[in-house]
Amino acid sequence: MSSLTPTARVILGLLATGAETGYEIKQITDVSTRFFWGASYGQIYPELRRLERAGLVRGRDQPRGNVRRRVYELTPEGRAALESWLREDDWVFDLRDEGLLRLFFSDLLDSETVLAQLRERAAWFSGVADHFRSIRPPIDEGSHMFAVWRYGVELMEWNADWYAGLAQSLTERGR
Amino acid sequence: MSSLTPTARVILGLLATGAETGYEIKQITDVSTRFFWGASYGQIYPELRRLERAGLVRGRDQPRGNVRRRVYELTPEGRAALESWLREDDWVFDLRDEGLLRLFFSDLLDSETVLAQLRERAAWFSGVADHFRSIRPPIDEGSHMFAVWRYGVELMEWNADWYAGLAQSLTERGR
DNA sequence: CCTAGCATGTAATACGTTACATGATTCA
DNA sequence: TGAATCATGTAACGTATTACATGCTAGG
C-alpha cells in the first residue's frame, strides 16, 4: 500500500521528469495523464506544501519579474519515495462510465433512441481518438511514456469500434 | 445535466429492473455494474431516503420474520426521471488507472522491472476477463444488458492483449 | 453452537472539482 | 487597452469508501 496520496504520485513523477511549478504540473497533466489520472489546482497546491513539510520536495521562491513563482524539486527522499511507489505491484483501476450504465438499462428504451445513442457514443470516442492522435508527444517512440500515448489512442479507437459494431449489429437485426 | 446524483442513477435503474431493497441493490451492483459504476452502503441507504423525500421512490416496511426490511418501488415520477436521464446525451467517462500512470513514469525504472510489471498486469487483466466470463448473466443475448457484459469481458481481454503485446515487443527489442 | 448471510444504518475520513480571488506580463 | 497567459491559492461542496454497530435467521 502506497503512503503517497493519489495527487502526490503524479506530482513526484512530473517533478522527476522536469516540471517545476504547480502551474506547470497542471498544464502537463491536462495534456498527458489527464484521461487516466487527473489533477486540479485544489489538490496540487496544498499537496505540494504537504510534500514539502514531509521532506519529499524542496521549494524555492523564484519569481519571473514580479510574477510570484515557486519552483520545486525532488529531495533524495522524494526520489526514493517515487521509485518505491513505481516498484509496487498493486494498483488502482477505476472506471466510471455513464454511457455503459445507460446501455445497461437501455432495454427500458425504444430501439431507435438506443441506436442513436450508440452512434453518438461511437462518434464521441472517435473524436477523442482523433484528438489524442493530434497531441502526439515529441518523444522517443521506444519510451514507455510514448507507449502510454499509444494506449490512449488505441483504447479510444477500440471503444469507437465497439460501439459502432454494436450499432451495426442492431441495425442488421432490425432489418 | 442530470439532476440525479450518481448513485440515484443506478438505484432507479435497478428498482426498475426488479431490485427491491438497499441490500439487494448492493448485491446486484457488486456483480454487474460494479466495474464501471460502483455503489456502497454509505451511499445507497441515505440516497434511498433522499429519493423517497423527493417522491421518486416509495418505501414500505416489509420484514421477513423479525428481520427488518424495507422494500422500495419507483413512483411514476421516479420512472419519468429515470427515462429522462436515460435519454440525455451527455455522459461521464472517467478512468483512474494507476498501472498506466506507473508506465508513464517507468522510463525512470530498469527494463527488467518494467517488463515484469507489464506481464503481471497482462495476467491480472486476463484473470479479470476470466472472472467476468464466469459470471455470464442468464439473460437474453440480444439484450443491451447482455451487451454490457460482453463489453466488460472484451475490454479486459483487450487490455490483457495490449499489455502482453507491449511486453512481447520489449522482449524482442531487448534481444 | 457457530458461521454465513440477510438487512439497515452512521461516522470518520479521503478525495475531488468548481468557482472564486488576486495580480503581473505579453501581445495583438 | 484589453485579452490571454502565467502563477498561486482557498472555500464550498459533492461524492466516495471504510469501518463499525446492530440484530435476526438458516444451515451445517
CSV table of C-alpha atoms (C1' of nucleotides) in Angstrom, one decimal:
chain,number,residue,atom,x,y,z
A,1,MET,CA,0.0,0.0,0.0
A,2,SER,CA,1.4,3.4,-1.0
A,3,SER,CA,1.8,6.2,1.5
A,4,LEU,CA,1.6,8.7,-1.3
A,5,THR,CA,-1.7,10.3,-1.9
A,6,PRO,CA,-3.1,10.0,-5.5
A,7,THR,CA,-2.1,13.5,-6.4
A,8,ALA,CA,1.4,13.1,-4.8
A,9,ARG,CA,2.1,10.3,-7.2
A,10,VAL,CA,1.7,12.4,-10.3
A,11,ILE,CA,3.4,15.4,-8.7
A,12,LEU,CA,6.5,13.5,-7.8
A,13,GLY,CA,6.6,11.8,-11.2
A,14,LEU,CA,6.3,15.1,-13.0
A,15,LEU,CA,8.9,16.8,-10.9
A,16,ALA,CA,11.3,13.9,-11.7
A,17,THR,CA,10.7,14.4,-15.4
A,18,GLY,CA,11.3,18.2,-15.4
A,19,ALA,CA,8.2,20.0,-14.2
A,20,GLU,CA,9.0,22.8,-11.7
A,21,THR,CA,5.9,24.7,-10.6
A,22,GLY,CA,2.3,23.8,-9.6
A,23,TYR,CA,1.1,25.6,-12.6
A,24,GLU,CA,3.3,23.6,-14.9
A,25,ILE,CA,2.2,20.3,-13.3
A,26,LYS,CA,-1.4,21.2,-14.1
A,27,GLN,CA,-0.6,22.2,-17.7
A,28,ILE,CA,1.3,18.9,-18.3
A,29,THR,CA,-1.3,16.7,-16.7
A,30,ASP,CA,-4.0,18.4,-18.8
A,31,VAL,CA,-2.4,17.1,-22.0
A,32,SER,CA,-0.9,13.9,-20.8
A,33,THR,CA,-2.1,11.9,-17.8
A,34,ARG,CA,-5.4,13.7,-17.6
A,35,PHE,CA,-7.5,10.9,-19.2
A,36,PHE,CA,-6.3,8.3,-16.7
A,37,TRP,CA,-5.0,10.4,-13.8
A,38,GLY,CA,-6.3,13.9,-13.5
A,39,ALA,CA,-5.2,16.6,-11.0
A,40,SER,CA,-6.7,20.0,-10.1
A,41,TYR,CA,-5.2,23.1,-8.6
A,42,GLY,CA,-7.3,22.5,-5.5
A,43,GLN,CA,-5.3,19.3,-5.0
A,44,ILE,CA,-1.9,20.3,-6.4
A,45,TYR,CA,-1.0,23.4,-4.4
A,46,PRO,CA,-1.9,22.0,-1.0
A,47,GLU,CA,-0.2,18.7,-1.8
A,48,LEU,CA,3.0,20.4,-2.8
A,49,ARG,CA,3.1,22.1,0.6
A,50,ARG,CA,2.3,18.8,2.3
A,51,LEU,CA,5.1,17.1,0.4
A,52,GLU,CA,7.5,19.9,1.4
A,53,ARG,CA,6.6,19.5,5.0
A,54,ALA,CA,7.2,15.8,4.7
A,55,GLY,CA,10.6,16.4,3.2
A,56,LEU,CA,9.9,14.8,-0.2
A,57,VAL,CA,10.2,18.0,-2.2
A,58,ARG,CA,12.0,21.3,-1.7
A,59,GLY,CA,10.5,24.6,-2.9
A,60,ARG,CA,12.2,27.9,-3.5
A,61,ASP,CA,10.7,31.2,-4.5
A,62,GLN,CA,11.9,32.1,-8.0
A,63,PRO,CA,9.7,34.9,-9.3
A,64,ARG,CA,9.8,35.9,-13.0
A,65,GLY,CA,9.8,39.6,-12.9
A,66,ASN,CA,7.1,40.5,-10.4
A,67,VAL,CA,5.1,37.3,-11.1
A,68,ARG,CA,5.4,35.2,-7.9
A,69,ARG,CA,6.6,31.7,-8.7
A,70,ARG,CA,7.7,28.8,-6.6
A,71,VAL,CA,9.8,26.1,-8.1
A,72,TYR,CA,10.0,22.6,-6.6
A,73,GLU,CA,12.5,19.8,-6.9
A,74,LEU,CA,12.6,16.3,-5.5
A,75,THR,CA,14.8,15.7,-2.5
A,76,PRO,CA,16.6,12.4,-2.3
A,77,GLU,CA,13.8,11.1,0.0
A,78,GLY,CA,11.2,12.2,-2.6
A,79,ARG,CA,13.1,10.4,-5.4
A,80,ALA,CA,13.2,7.3,-3.2
A,81,ALA,CA,9.5,7.5,-2.4
A,82,LEU,CA,8.8,7.9,-6.1
A,83,GLU,CA,10.9,4.9,-7.1
A,84,SER,CA,9.4,2.8,-4.3
A,85,TRP,CA,5.9,3.6,-5.5
A,86,LEU,CA,6.9,2.8,-9.1
A,87,ARG,CA,8.1,-0.7,-7.9
A,88,GLU,CA,4.9,-1.5,-6.0
A,89,ASP,CA,2.8,-4.3,-7.5
A,90,ASP,CA,-0.7,-3.4,-6.6
A,91,TRP,CA,-2.7,-0.7,-8.4
A,92,VAL,CA,-5.9,1.2,-8.7
A,93,PHE,CA,-8.1,0.6,-11.7
A,94,ASP,CA,-11.3,2.5,-11.6
A,95,LEU,CA,-13.7,3.2,-14.4
A,96,ARG,CA,-16.8,5.4,-14.2
A,97,ASP,CA,-18.7,5.1,-17.5
A,98,GLU,CA,-22.2,6.6,-17.6
A,99,GLY,CA,-22.7,5.6,-21.2
A,100,LEU,CA,-22.2,2.0,-20.2
A,101,LEU,CA,-24.6,2.4,-17.3
A,102,ARG,CA,-27.2,3.9,-19.6
A,103,LEU,CA,-26.7,1.0,-22.0
A,104,PHE,CA,-27.2,-1.4,-19.1
A,105,PHE,CA,-30.7,0.0,-18.5
A,106,SER,CA,-31.5,0.7,-22.2
A,107,ASP,CA,-33.7,-2.3,-22.5
A,108,LEU,CA,-36.3,0.1,-21.0
A,109,LEU,CA,-35.9,2.4,-24.0
A,110,ASP,CA,-37.1,2.2,-27.6
A,111,SER,CA,-34.5,0.9,-30.0
A,112,GLU,CA,-34.3,4.0,-32.2
A,113,THR,CA,-33.2,6.1,-29.3
A,114,VAL,CA,-30.7,3.5,-28.2
A,115,LEU,CA,-29.3,3.2,-31.7
A,116,ALA,CA,-28.9,6.9,-32.0
A,117,GLN,CA,-27.1,7.0,-28.7
A,118,LEU,CA,-24.8,4.2,-29.7
A,119,ARG,CA,-23.8,6.0,-32.8
A,120,GLU,CA,-23.3,9.2,-30.9
A,121,ARG,CA,-21.0,7.4,-28.5
A,122,ALA,CA,-19.1,5.8,-31.3
A,123,ALA,CA,-18.6,9.3,-32.8
A,124,TRP,CA,-17.5,10.7,-29.5
A,125,PHE,CA,-14.9,8.1,-28.9
A,126,SER,CA,-13.7,8.5,-32.5
A,127,GLY,CA,-13.4,12.2,-31.9
A,128,VAL,CA,-11.4,11.7,-28.7
A,129,ALA,CA,-9.1,9.3,-30.6
A,130,ASP,CA,-8.5,12.0,-33.2
A,131,HIS,CA,-7.8,14.5,-30.5
A,132,PHE,CA,-5.3,12.2,-28.8
A,133,ARG,CA,-3.6,11.4,-32.1
A,134,SER,CA,-3.2,15.1,-32.7
A,135,ILE,CA,-1.4,15.6,-29.4
A,136,ARG,CA,1.3,13.0,-30.2
A,137,PRO,CA,4.2,13.8,-27.9
A,138,PRO,CA,7.5,14.7,-29.4
A,139,ILE,CA,9.4,12.0,-27.5
A,140,ASP,CA,11.2,8.8,-28.3
A,141,GLU,CA,8.8,6.2,-29.8
A,142,GLY,CA,10.5,3.5,-27.8
A,143,SER,CA,9.9,5.1,-24.5
A,144,HIS,CA,7.3,3.9,-22.0
A,145,MET,CA,5.8,7.4,-22.0
A,146,PHE,CA,5.1,7.1,-25.7
A,147,ALA,CA,3.5,3.7,-25.2
A,148,VAL,CA,1.0,5.3,-22.8
A,149,TRP,CA,0.1,7.8,-25.6
A,150,ARG,CA,-0.5,4.8,-27.9
A,151,TYR,CA,-2.6,3.2,-25.3
A,152,GLY,CA,-4.8,6.2,-25.1
A,153,VAL,CA,-5.3,6.4,-28.9
A,154,GLU,CA,-5.9,2.7,-29.2
A,155,LEU,CA,-8.3,2.5,-26.3
A,156,MET,CA,-10.4,5.3,-27.7
A,157,GLU,CA,-10.3,3.6,-31.1
A,158,TRP,CA,-11.3,0.3,-29.6
A,159,ASN,CA,-14.3,1.9,-27.9
A,160,ALA,CA,-15.3,3.7,-31.1
A,161,ASP,CA,-15.2,0.4,-32.9
A,162,TRP,CA,-17.1,-1.5,-30.2
A,163,TYR,CA,-20.0,1.0,-30.2
A,164,ALA,CA,-20.1,1.2,-33.9
A,165,GLY,CA,-20.1,-2.6,-34.1
A,166,LEU,CA,-22.9,-2.9,-31.7
A,167,ALA,CA,-24.9,-0.2,-33.6
A,168,GLN,CA,-24.2,-2.1,-36.8
A,169,SER,CA,-25.4,-5.5,-35.4
A,170,LEU,CA,-28.6,-3.9,-34.0
A,171,THR,CA,-29.3,-2.3,-37.4
A,172,GLU,CA,-28.9,-5.6,-39.2
A,173,ARG,CA,-31.0,-7.4,-36.7
A,174,GLY,CA,-33.7,-4.7,-37.1
A,175,ARG,CA,-34.0,-5.3,-40.9
B,1,MET,CA,-27.3,18.0,-17.0
B,2,SER,CA,-28.9,15.4,-14.8
B,3,SER,CA,-30.5,16.3,-11.5
B,4,LEU,CA,-30.0,12.7,-10.4
B,5,THR,CA,-26.9,12.0,-8.2
B,6,PRO,CA,-24.6,9.3,-9.5
B,7,THR,CA,-25.9,6.7,-7.0
B,8,ALA,CA,-29.5,7.7,-7.7
B,9,ARG,CA,-29.0,6.7,-11.3
B,10,VAL,CA,-28.1,3.1,-10.6
B,11,ILE,CA,-30.7,2.9,-7.8
B,12,LEU,CA,-33.6,4.0,-10.0
B,13,GLY,CA,-32.4,1.7,-12.8
B,14,LEU,CA,-32.2,-1.3,-10.6
B,15,LEU,CA,-35.5,-0.7,-9.0
B,16,ALA,CA,-37.0,-0.5,-12.5
B,17,THR,CA,-35.5,-3.9,-13.3
B,18,GLY,CA,-36.7,-5.7,-10.2
B,19,ALA,CA,-34.5,-4.9,-7.2
B,20,GLU,CA,-36.4,-4.1,-4.1
B,21,THR,CA,-34.1,-3.4,-1.1
B,22,GLY,CA,-30.9,-1.4,-0.5
B,23,TYR,CA,-29.2,-4.7,0.3
B,24,GLU,CA,-30.3,-6.2,-2.9
B,25,ILE,CA,-29.1,-3.2,-4.9
B,26,LYS,CA,-25.7,-3.6,-3.4
B,27,GLN,CA,-25.6,-7.3,-4.2
B,28,ILE,CA,-26.6,-6.7,-7.8
B,29,THR,CA,-24.2,-3.8,-8.4
B,30,ASP,CA,-21.4,-5.9,-7.0
B,31,VAL,CA,-21.8,-8.5,-9.7
B,32,SER,CA,-22.9,-6.3,-12.6
B,33,THR,CA,-22.3,-2.6,-12.8
B,34,ARG,CA,-19.5,-2.6,-10.3
B,35,PHE,CA,-16.6,-2.3,-12.7
B,36,PHE,CA,-18.0,0.8,-14.4
B,37,TRP,CA,-20.4,2.2,-11.8
B,38,GLY,CA,-20.0,1.1,-8.2
B,39,ALA,CA,-22.2,1.9,-5.2
B,40,SER,CA,-21.6,1.4,-1.4
B,41,TYR,CA,-24.0,1.1,1.5
B,42,GLY,CA,-22.8,4.5,2.7
B,43,GLN,CA,-24.3,6.0,-0.5
B,44,ILE,CA,-27.2,3.7,-1.1
B,45,TYR,CA,-29.2,3.9,2.1
B,46,PRO,CA,-29.1,7.7,2.5
B,47,GLU,CA,-29.8,8.1,-1.2
B,48,LEU,CA,-32.9,5.9,-1.0
B,49,ARG,CA,-34.3,8.1,1.7
B,50,ARG,CA,-33.5,11.2,-0.2
B,51,LEU,CA,-35.2,9.8,-3.2
B,52,GLU,CA,-38.2,9.0,-1.1
B,53,ARG,CA,-38.4,12.5,0.3
B,54,ALA,CA,-38.1,13.7,-3.3
B,55,GLY,CA,-41.1,11.5,-4.3
B,56,LEU,CA,-39.1,9.4,-6.8
B,57,VAL,CA,-39.5,6.2,-4.9
B,58,ARG,CA,-41.9,4.8,-2.3
B,59,GLY,CA,-40.7,2.6,0.5
B,60,ARG,CA,-42.7,0.2,2.7
B,61,ASP,CA,-41.5,-1.8,5.7
B,62,GLN,CA,-41.8,-5.4,4.7
B,63,PRO,CA,-39.9,-7.5,7.3
B,64,ARG,CA,-39.1,-11.2,6.7
B,65,GLY,CA,-39.9,-12.7,10.0
B,66,ASN,CA,-38.2,-10.4,12.5
B,67,VAL,CA,-35.6,-9.3,10.0
B,68,ARG,CA,-36.4,-5.7,9.3
B,69,ARG,CA,-36.6,-5.0,5.7
B,70,ARG,CA,-37.7,-2.0,3.6
B,71,VAL,CA,-38.8,-2.5,0.0
B,72,TYR,CA,-38.8,0.3,-2.5
B,73,GLU,CA,-40.5,0.8,-5.8
B,74,LEU,CA,-40.5,3.6,-8.4
B,75,THR,CA,-43.2,6.1,-8.3
B,76,PRO,CA,-44.5,7.5,-11.7
B,77,GLU,CA,-42.2,10.5,-11.1
B,78,GLY,CA,-39.3,8.2,-10.4
B,79,ARG,CA,-39.9,6.3,-13.6
B,80,ALA,CA,-40.1,9.5,-15.5
B,81,ALA,CA,-36.8,10.8,-14.0
B,82,LEU,CA,-35.2,7.5,-14.9
B,83,GLU,CA,-36.3,7.6,-18.5
B,84,SER,CA,-35.4,11.3,-18.8
B,85,TRP,CA,-31.9,10.5,-17.6
B,86,LEU,CA,-31.7,7.6,-20.0
B,87,ARG,CA,-32.5,9.9,-22.9
B,88,GLU,CA,-29.9,12.5,-22.0
B,89,ASP,CA,-27.0,12.8,-24.4
B,90,ASP,CA,-24.1,13.8,-22.3
B,91,TRP,CA,-22.2,11.4,-20.0
B,92,VAL,CA,-19.4,10.9,-17.6
B,93,PHE,CA,-16.4,8.9,-18.7
B,94,ASP,CA,-13.7,8.7,-16.0
B,95,LEU,CA,-10.8,6.4,-15.9
B,96,ARG,CA,-8.3,6.1,-13.0
B,97,ASP,CA,-5.6,3.7,-13.9
B,98,GLU,CA,-2.6,3.6,-11.6
B,99,GLY,CA,-0.9,1.0,-13.8
B,100,LEU,CA,-0.9,3.4,-16.7
B,101,LEU,CA,0.5,6.2,-14.5
B,102,ARG,CA,3.3,3.9,-13.4
B,103,LEU,CA,4.0,3.0,-17.0
B,104,PHE,CA,4.0,6.7,-17.8
B,105,PHE,CA,6.9,7.2,-15.4
B,106,SER,CA,8.6,3.9,-16.0
B,107,ASP,CA,11.4,5.3,-18.1
B,108,LEU,CA,12.9,6.1,-14.7
B,109,LEU,CA,13.0,2.3,-14.0
B,110,ASP,CA,15.2,-0.5,-15.2
B,111,SER,CA,13.7,-2.5,-18.0
B,112,GLU,CA,13.5,-5.9,-16.2
B,113,THR,CA,11.3,-4.4,-13.5
B,114,VAL,CA,9.1,-2.8,-16.1
B,115,LEU,CA,8.8,-6.0,-18.1
B,116,ALA,CA,7.8,-8.0,-15.0
B,117,GLN,CA,5.2,-5.4,-14.2
B,118,LEU,CA,3.8,-5.5,-17.7
B,119,ARG,CA,3.5,-9.2,-17.6
B,120,GLU,CA,1.8,-9.1,-14.2
B,121,ARG,CA,-0.6,-6.5,-15.5
B,122,ALA,CA,-1.4,-8.6,-18.5
B,123,ALA,CA,-2.1,-11.6,-16.2
B,124,TRP,CA,-4.3,-9.5,-14.0
B,125,PHE,CA,-6.5,-8.3,-16.8
B,126,SER,CA,-6.6,-11.8,-18.2
B,127,GLY,CA,-7.8,-13.1,-14.8
B,128,VAL,CA,-10.4,-10.4,-14.6
B,129,ALA,CA,-11.6,-11.3,-18.0
B,130,ASP,CA,-11.9,-14.9,-16.9
B,131,HIS,CA,-13.8,-13.8,-13.8
B,132,PHE,CA,-16.2,-11.7,-15.9
B,133,ARG,CA,-16.7,-14.6,-18.3
B,134,SER,CA,-17.6,-16.9,-15.4
B,135,ILE,CA,-20.4,-14.6,-14.2
B,136,ARG,CA,-22.2,-14.5,-17.5
B,137,PRO,CA,-25.7,-13.4,-16.8
B,138,PRO,CA,-28.6,-15.7,-17.6
B,139,ILE,CA,-30.4,-13.2,-19.7
B,140,ASP,CA,-31.3,-12.7,-23.4
B,141,GLU,CA,-28.2,-12.5,-25.5
B,142,GLY,CA,-29.8,-9.9,-27.6
B,143,SER,CA,-30.5,-7.5,-24.7
B,144,HIS,CA,-28.5,-4.4,-24.1
B,145,MET,CA,-27.7,-5.6,-20.6
B,146,PHE,CA,-26.0,-8.6,-22.1
B,147,ALA,CA,-24.1,-6.4,-24.4
B,148,VAL,CA,-22.7,-4.6,-21.4
B,149,TRP,CA,-21.5,-7.9,-20.0
B,150,ARG,CA,-19.7,-8.6,-23.4
B,151,TYR,CA,-18.2,-5.1,-23.2
B,152,GLY,CA,-16.7,-6.0,-19.8
B,153,VAL,CA,-15.2,-9.3,-21.0
B,154,GLU,CA,-13.9,-7.8,-24.2
B,155,LEU,CA,-12.4,-4.7,-22.6
B,156,MET,CA,-10.5,-6.8,-20.1
B,157,GLU,CA,-9.3,-9.1,-22.9
B,158,TRP,CA,-8.2,-6.1,-24.9
B,159,ASN,CA,-6.2,-4.8,-22.0
B,160,ALA,CA,-4.6,-8.2,-21.4
B,161,ASP,CA,-3.6,-8.3,-25.0
B,162,TRP,CA,-2.3,-4.8,-25.1
B,163,TYR,CA,0.0,-5.3,-22.1
B,164,ALA,CA,1.1,-8.7,-23.3
B,165,GLY,CA,1.8,-7.2,-26.7
B,166,LEU,CA,3.9,-4.4,-25.2
B,167,ALA,CA,5.8,-6.9,-23.1
B,168,GLN,CA,6.4,-9.0,-26.1
B,169,SER,CA,7.7,-6.1,-28.2
B,170,LEU,CA,10.0,-5.0,-25.4
B,171,THR,CA,11.4,-8.5,-25.1
B,172,GLU,CA,12.1,-8.7,-28.8
B,173,ARG,CA,13.8,-5.3,-28.8
B,174,GLY,CA,15.9,-6.4,-25.9
B,175,ARG,CA,17.3,-9.4,-27.8
C,1,DC,C1',-23.4,-23.7,18.6
C,2,DC,C1',-21.4,-21.1,15.3
C,3,DT,C1',-20.9,-19.1,10.9
C,4,DA,C1',-22.7,-17.1,6.9
C,5,DG,C1',-25.9,-14.5,5.0
C,6,DC,C1',-29.8,-11.1,5.2
C,7,DA,C1',-30.6,-6.4,6.3
C,8,DT,C1',-30.1,-1.4,7.8
C,9,DG,C1',-27.6,2.3,9.0
C,10,DT,C1',-23.9,6.0,10.6
C,11,DA,C1',-19.4,8.4,11.4
C,12,DA,C1',-15.0,9.4,10.0
C,13,DT,C1',-12.3,10.3,6.5
C,14,DA,C1',-10.4,10.9,1.9
C,15,DC,C1',-10.5,12.7,-2.4
C,16,DG,C1',-12.0,15.5,-6.0
C,17,DT,C1',-13.9,19.5,-8.8
C,18,DT,C1',-15.6,24.1,-9.2
C,19,DA,C1',-15.7,28.7,-8.6
C,20,DC,C1',-13.7,32.4,-7.0
C,21,DA,C1',-10.0,35.8,-5.7
C,22,DT,C1',-5.6,38.0,-6.7
C,23,DG,C1',-2.2,40.1,-9.6
C,24,DA,C1',1.6,40.5,-13.2
C,25,DT,C1',3.1,40.2,-18.1
C,26,DT,C1',2.8,39.7,-23.0
C,27,DC,C1',1.0,40.5,-27.3
C,28,DA,C1',-2.3,41.9,-30.7
D,1,DT,C1',-6.5,48.8,-23.9
D,2,DG,C1',-8.0,44.5,-23.4
D,3,DA,C1',-7.5,39.6,-23.7
D,4,DA,C1',-4.8,35.7,-22.9
D,5,DT,C1',-1.5,33.5,-20.2
D,6,DC,C1',1.5,32.9,-16.2
D,7,DA,C1',1.0,31.9,-11.4
D,8,DT,C1',-0.8,30.8,-6.6
D,9,DG,C1',-4.1,29.9,-3.6
D,10,DT,C1',-8.8,28.9,-0.8
D,11,DA,C1',-13.7,27.8,0.3
D,12,DA,C1',-17.6,25.3,-0.6
D,13,DC,C1',-19.4,21.4,-2.0
D,14,DG,C1',-20.2,16.8,-3.8
D,15,DT,C1',-19.1,12.1,-3.7
D,16,DA,C1',-17.0,8.1,-2.3
D,17,DT,C1',-15.1,4.3,0.7
D,18,DT,C1',-14.2,2.2,5.1
D,19,DA,C1',-15.1,0.7,9.3
D,20,DC,C1',-18.1,0.0,12.6
D,21,DA,C1',-22.6,-1.1,15.1
D,22,DT,C1',-26.8,-3.8,15.4
D,23,DG,C1',-29.6,-7.9,15.2
D,24,DC,C1',-32.2,-11.8,13.0
D,25,DT,C1',-32.3,-16.4,10.6
D,26,DA,C1',-30.8,-20.6,8.3
D,27,DG,C1',-28.0,-24.5,7.9
D,28,DG,C1',-24.1,-27.5,8.9
